[in-house]
Amino acid sequence: MIENKQEISKDLEKALQVLQQAKQRVANEKKKQNEKKRKAENHHKYIMGGIIVKYFPDCYRYDEDELNRI
């Protein structure tokens, strides 16, 4: 009877370890997706900023509130 409890606890330990590893893999994948999304958004911001500076230099001297109003 005692051996049965030890086997259950070993199996439980193993299952908990697998669960923790799965949670870590999920967290890592979410982190990678967020990083990829952020990179794409930043690239877009830099490209658009460059276009504004190059083709609309007068707008560059306004602050953000004025541009939103316009």
mmCIF file of N, CA and C in Angstrom, residues 5-55:
data_model
loop_
_atom_site.group_PDB
_atom_site.id
_atom_site.type_symbol
_atom_site.label_atom_id
_atom_site.label_comp_id
_atom_site.label_asym_id
_atom_site.label_seq_id
_atom_site.Cartn_x
_atom_site.Cartn_y
_atom_site.Cartn_z
ATOM 1 N N LYS A 5 1.333 4.453 -3.008
ATOM 2 C CA LYS A 5 1.324 5.898 -2.803
ATOM 3 C C LYS A 5 2.584 6.535 -3.365
ATOM 4 N N GLN A 6 3.714 5.862 -3.231
ATOM 5 C CA GLN A 6 4.971 6.403 -3.758
ATOM 6 C C GLN A 6 4.922 6.443 -5.286
ATOM 7 N N GLU A 7 4.343 5.414 -5.896
ATOM 8 C CA GLU A 7 4.226 5.401 -7.352
ATOM 9 C C GLU A 7 3.328 6.539 -7.824
ATOM 10 N N ILE A 8 2.239 6.746 -7.119
ATOM 11 C CA ILE A 8 1.325 7.831 -7.491
ATOM 12 C C ILE A 8 2.035 9.171 -7.360
ATOM 13 N N SER A 9 2.776 9.350 -6.281
ATOM 14 C CA SER A 9 3.452 10.622 -6.096
ATOM 15 C C SER A 9 4.540 10.824 -7.151
ATOM 16 N N LYS A 10 5.218 9.741 -7.560
ATOM 17 C CA LYS A 10 6.220 9.864 -8.626
ATOM 18 C C LYS A 10 5.547 10.250 -9.942
ATOM 19 N N ASP A 11 4.435 9.592 -10.231
ATOM 20 C CA ASP A 11 3.692 9.910 -11.447
ATOM 21 C C ASP A 11 3.166 11.344 -11.403
ATOM 22 N N LEU A 12 2.691 11.734 -10.234
ATOM 23 C CA LEU A 12 2.194 13.093 -10.065
ATOM 24 C C LEU A 12 3.317 14.105 -10.253
ATOM 25 N N GLU A 13 4.471 13.801 -9.685
ATOM 26 C CA GLU A 13 5.630 14.698 -9.850
ATOM 27 C C GLU A 13 5.990 14.840 -11.317
ATOM 28 N N LYS A 14 6.014 13.705 -12.010
ATOM 29 C CA LYS A 14 6.354 13.715 -13.430
ATOM 30 C C LYS A 14 5.341 14.536 -14.231
ATOM 31 N N ALA A 15 4.061 14.352 -13.916
ATOM 32 C CA ALA A 15 3.007 15.086 -14.617
ATOM 33 C C ALA A 15 3.111 16.584 -14.343
ATOM 34 N N LEU A 16 3.406 16.940 -13.098
ATOM 35 C CA LEU A 16 3.566 18.362 -12.765
ATOM 36 C C LEU A 16 4.753 18.972 -13.494
ATOM 37 N N GLN A 17 5.813 18.202 -13.612
ATOM 38 C CA GLN A 17 6.994 18.687 -14.329
ATOM 39 C C GLN A 17 6.667 18.897 -15.805
ATOM 40 N N VAL A 18 5.940 17.969 -16.398
ATOM 41 C CA VAL A 18 5.536 18.102 -17.799
ATOM 42 C C VAL A 18 4.636 19.323 -17.961
ATOM 43 N N LEU A 19 3.744 19.540 -16.997
ATOM 44 C CA LEU A 19 2.851 20.694 -17.047
ATOM 45 C C LEU A 19 3.650 22.000 -16.999
ATOM 46 N N GLN A 20 4.615 22.084 -16.119
ATOM 47 C CA GLN A 20 5.451 23.285 -16.019
ATOM 48 C C GLN A 20 6.211 23.531 -17.314
ATOM 49 N N GLN A 21 6.737 22.469 -17.906
ATOM 50 C CA GLN A 21 7.465 22.613 -19.169
ATOM 51 C C GLN A 21 6.535 23.099 -20.279
ATOM 52 N N ALA A 22 5.322 22.575 -20.297
ATOM 53 C CA ALA A 22 4.355 23.003 -21.317
ATOM 54 C C ALA A 22 3.998 24.472 -21.128
ATOM 55 N N LYS A 23 3.800 24.890 -19.871
ATOM 56 C CA LYS A 23 3.506 26.299 -19.610
ATOM 57 C C LYS A 23 4.657 27.187 -20.068
ATOM 58 N N GLN A 24 5.883 26.740 -19.832
ATOM 59 C CA GLN A 24 7.044 27.521 -20.243
ATOM 60 C C GLN A 24 7.130 27.625 -21.762
ATOM 61 N N ARG A 25 6.820 26.518 -22.458
ATOM 62 C CA ARG A 25 6.837 26.558 -23.927
ATOM 63 C C ARG A 25 5.784 27.526 -24.453
ATOM 64 N N VAL A 26 4.602 27.517 -23.841
ATOM 65 C CA VAL A 26 3.540 28.437 -24.256
ATOM 66 C C VAL A 26 3.983 29.880 -24.029
ATOM 67 N N ALA A 27 4.572 30.145 -22.871
ATOM 68 C CA ALA A 27 5.042 31.505 -22.568
ATOM 69 C C ALA A 27 6.113 31.941 -23.563
ATOM 70 N N ASN A 28 7.025 31.039 -23.913
ATOM 71 C CA ASN A 28 8.077 31.378 -24.879
ATOM 72 C C ASN A 28 7.497 31.675 -26.254
ATOM 73 N N GLU A 29 6.511 30.895 -26.683
ATOM 74 C CA GLU A 29 5.894 31.138 -27.982
ATOM 75 C C GLU A 29 5.155 32.476 -27.999
ATOM 76 N N LYS A 30 4.449 32.798 -26.923
ATOM 77 C CA LYS A 30 3.767 34.091 -26.847
ATOM 78 C C LYS A 30 4.776 35.223 -26.908
ATOM 79 N N LYS A 31 5.894 35.045 -26.217
ATOM 80 C CA LYS A 31 6.932 36.067 -26.205
ATOM 81 C C LYS A 31 7.500 36.269 -27.613
ATOM 82 N N LYS A 32 7.733 35.167 -28.329
ATOM 83 C CA LYS A 32 8.250 35.257 -29.699
ATOM 84 C C LYS A 32 7.256 35.970 -30.608
ATOM 85 N N GLN A 33 5.958 35.654 -30.468
ATOM 86 C CA GLN A 33 4.948 36.294 -31.304
ATOM 87 C C GLN A 33 4.845 37.783 -31.006
ATOM 88 N N ASN A 34 4.900 38.149 -29.734
ATOM 89 C CA ASN A 34 4.848 39.560 -29.369
ATOM 90 C C ASN A 34 6.068 40.304 -29.906
ATOM 91 N N GLU A 35 7.230 39.671 -29.828
ATOM 92 C CA GLU A 35 8.454 40.285 -30.334
ATOM 93 C C GLU A 35 8.356 40.502 -31.849
ATOM 94 N N LYS A 36 7.840 39.502 -32.551
ATOM 95 C CA LYS A 36 7.698 39.609 -34.008
ATOM 96 C C LYS A 36 6.722 40.727 -34.380
ATOM 97 N N LYS A 37 5.600 40.807 -33.647
ATOM 98 C CA LYS A 37 4.604 41.841 -33.903
ATOM 99 C C LYS A 37 5.184 43.228 -33.621
ATOM 100 N N ARG A 38 5.898 43.352 -32.517
ATOM 101 C CA ARG A 38 6.492 44.634 -32.147
ATOM 102 C C ARG A 38 7.523 45.071 -33.183
ATOM 103 N N LYS A 39 8.318 44.118 -33.666
ATOM 104 C CA LYS A 39 9.315 44.446 -34.692
ATOM 105 C C LYS A 39 8.645 44.977 -35.956
ATOM 106 N N ALA A 40 7.575 44.318 -36.364
ATOM 107 C CA ALA A 40 6.862 44.743 -37.571
ATOM 108 C C ALA A 40 6.258 46.136 -37.376
ATOM 109 N N GLU A 41 5.669 46.367 -36.201
ATOM 110 C CA GLU A 41 5.074 47.684 -35.938
ATOM 111 C C GLU A 41 6.140 48.774 -35.914
ATOM 112 N N ASN A 42 7.268 48.500 -35.286
ATOM 113 C CA ASN A 42 8.340 49.496 -35.237
ATOM 114 C C ASN A 42 8.896 49.779 -36.622
ATOM 115 N N HIS A 43 9.048 48.734 -37.425
ATOM 116 C CA HIS A 43 9.543 48.925 -38.791
ATOM 117 C C HIS A 43 8.588 49.830 -39.565
ATOM 118 N N HIS A 44 7.298 49.577 -39.407
ATOM 119 C CA HIS A 44 6.294 50.395 -40.094
ATOM 120 C C HIS A 44 6.387 51.853 -39.624
ATOM 121 N N LYS A 45 6.553 52.047 -38.316
ATOM 122 C CA LYS A 45 6.662 53.406 -37.778
ATOM 123 C C LYS A 45 7.874 54.126 -38.366
ATOM 124 N N TYR A 46 9.001 53.430 -38.433
ATOM 125 C CA TYR A 46 10.213 54.055 -38.965
ATOM 126 C C TYR A 46 10.058 54.406 -40.434
ATOM 127 N N ILE A 47 9.459 53.498 -41.200
ATOM 128 C CA ILE A 47 9.234 53.751 -42.625
ATOM 129 C C ILE A 47 8.311 54.958 -42.797
ATOM 130 N N MET A 48 7.197 54.972 -42.074
ATOM 131 C CA MET A 48 6.247 56.076 -42.205
ATOM 132 C C MET A 48 6.881 57.386 -41.731
ATOM 133 N N GLY A 49 7.653 57.325 -40.680
ATOM 134 C CA GLY A 49 8.341 58.524 -40.203
ATOM 135 C C GLY A 49 9.285 59.074 -41.251
ATOM 136 N N GLY A 50 10.003 58.172 -41.919
ATOM 137 C CA GLY A 50 10.912 58.594 -42.980
ATOM 138 C C GLY A 50 10.173 59.223 -44.143
ATOM 139 N N ILE A 51 9.028 58.671 -44.480
ATOM 140 C CA ILE A 51 8.226 59.227 -45.578
ATOM 141 C C ILE A 51 7.733 60.618 -45.207
ATOM 142 N N ILE A 52 7.267 60.777 -43.973
ATOM 143 C CA ILE A 52 6.771 62.097 -43.530
ATOM 144 C C ILE A 52 7.897 63.123 -43.604
ATOM 145 N N VAL A 53 9.071 62.748 -43.099
ATOM 146 C CA VAL A 53 10.198 63.689 -43.093
ATOM 147 C C VAL A 53 10.606 64.048 -44.517
ATOM 148 N N LYS A 54 10.614 63.052 -45.403
ATOM 149 C CA LYS A 54 11.091 63.290 -46.763
ATOM 150 C C LYS A 54 10.083 64.080 -47.607
ATOM 151 N N TYR A 55 8.822 63.681 -47.558
ATOM 152 C CA TYR A 55 7.842 64.258 -48.474
ATOM 153 C C TYR A 55 6.981 65.368 -47.862
#
